[in-house]
């Protein structure tokens, strides 16, 4: 029997002798190593089940390479604070068992030092899951004692070996009688440390084993060590690789898999099949809107073993609307084997997966517009956000993205079929004021007051050069409204003169048109240039002599806001017929104030003063009329 004391917890001969001629030792502080593993390398104690499964899978993989006819089995059990895993794999010799703790970073799967590759199995290393030699040490995050009983398959005469280690830093290695393990393979027994009982409870062990190992390439069973029927852990082939009688049946199966795995029923599923890259899986489309800034965690299996369910670098950032699950044999894990190493291979795979998702969007646009509409009804805001910076996505999605228009909510493709010239408003309030009038007069207007819409419309000519896109201005609206007959406008000339004089101080012109709906007496129109001119005028009024000269020189023919009076409205006709010019002016100011309020624009101090004056003026006129009537009586 060979042992290591707690002060020399694990040792193996060094290649260099000591000065006295005796061999020196390489020693490991096991307690410090366990602390490193549990607090810095691994995110949770749960990974110990993965390490047990990983070692067993690697062992049987090596056994199959040595003896393809060997009977393969992996059996996991748990009861009474003890976890046991048994495999019929390659096993360990006494020398290999000695070196298990001795050299950190030297895996038993490496060649040239008695590892399994030294047995002529160099070509099998790519089939192994483990690459970093941590091995059973990870189990100390939950175990106070680890017992390994193993027998090598490479040497028929090899005797069974027991390796027994405790968390105080000591271990022993001894040979056992042949009957202790008649067949090649390994049994690992963990005794839970105080406080870690929850991680070795049978239900927890089984759940973790299914989570990590459901896609592993060998049959793995679990039982509670009480003579019950073993239950299968593995569930192969993966649901995306199974055959189904109809496409509908496959969609139902994938939806059930998504609900079980991620907790939601997907809008749709996208096959992620990249044979050249060794990647196979599926992406599930989220049924609820999500922020493009949210980096979803994807589920990645490496050669069947769950690597992580929080891979946030697997897909392009713009693919925020899916959660993916896949299996790969080419991507490189990080040292903790809990995420993907972001290297050139992952970058190429990420780009290829993005291409596959784009192809899915293109297929929907070409052949299944109903499914595309269902997708965009949920995720249009996020797609709009990304399309601003992704020319390919913009060209693909822009025709199908929904917008609020003067013809109703519809896609740009539908809207541009009716309008080759597109106008847009920058505020929701402006759109809502003008939309009914624009619709009645054939003017195509889009509400760009929502997030991202103005940016996308500015990019539209790059995708559709045949379209003209411009911000809505007062002149464009006025031109579409029906002109009033010249004779009628001449008859109303005194009224229009009074109206223009009263609103001159507000920087607003007055125009007479006939438009629908009849119920709207007046429409307030302005645009960016008109607002800039008002701001310049306000600055001129408050500036000193120097700045007044400069700002005055800038005055040009910039458009002004317009109050468009509806000749079809009966109220306008009655106001125009009032004999009292002062009352007419007060009524015009009231029309201006009402139209301004309907536009929901911020009121300037001058506007508030006008509204107050007009309201009080009308009250005074109404009460004066009543007093006059009573006096005549």
Tab-separated table of C-alpha atoms in Angstrom, residues 489-502 510 512 565 571-578 584-585 587-588 591:
chain	number	residue	atom	x	y	z
A	489	UNK	CA	-62.703	83.307	-51.688
A	490	UNK	CA	-63.192	86.873	-52.977
A	491	UNK	CA	-66.464	87.125	-51.067
A	492	UNK	CA	-64.660	86.095	-47.887
A	493	UNK	CA	-61.676	88.399	-48.446
A	494	UNK	CA	-62.571	90.806	-45.551
A	495	UNK	CA	-62.926	87.852	-43.167
A	496	UNK	CA	-59.592	86.348	-44.277
A	497	UNK	CA	-57.888	89.720	-43.930
A	498	UNK	CA	-59.135	90.036	-40.353
A	499	UNK	CA	-58.016	86.491	-39.566
A	500	UNK	CA	-54.516	87.035	-40.985
A	501	UNK	CA	-54.107	90.280	-39.099
A	502	UNK	CA	-55.096	88.687	-35.776
A	510	UNK	CA	-54.386	81.719	-42.757
A	512	UNK	CA	-59.000	78.739	-46.923
A	565	UNK	CA	-59.917	76.927	-42.433
A	571	UNK	CA	-69.140	77.040	-38.279
A	572	UNK	CA	-66.503	78.645	-40.507
A	573	UNK	CA	-69.204	80.046	-42.750
A	574	UNK	CA	-71.108	81.499	-39.800
A	575	UNK	CA	-67.970	83.095	-38.350
A	576	UNK	CA	-67.122	84.557	-41.757
A	577	UNK	CA	-70.583	86.161	-41.842
A	578	UNK	CA	-70.289	87.910	-38.440
A	584	UNK	CA	-64.693	87.821	-35.777
A	585	UNK	CA	-61.111	88.283	-34.604
A	587	UNK	CA	-63.541	83.713	-33.011
A	588	UNK	CA	-60.505	83.275	-35.279
A	591	UNK	CA	-60.234	78.498	-33.872
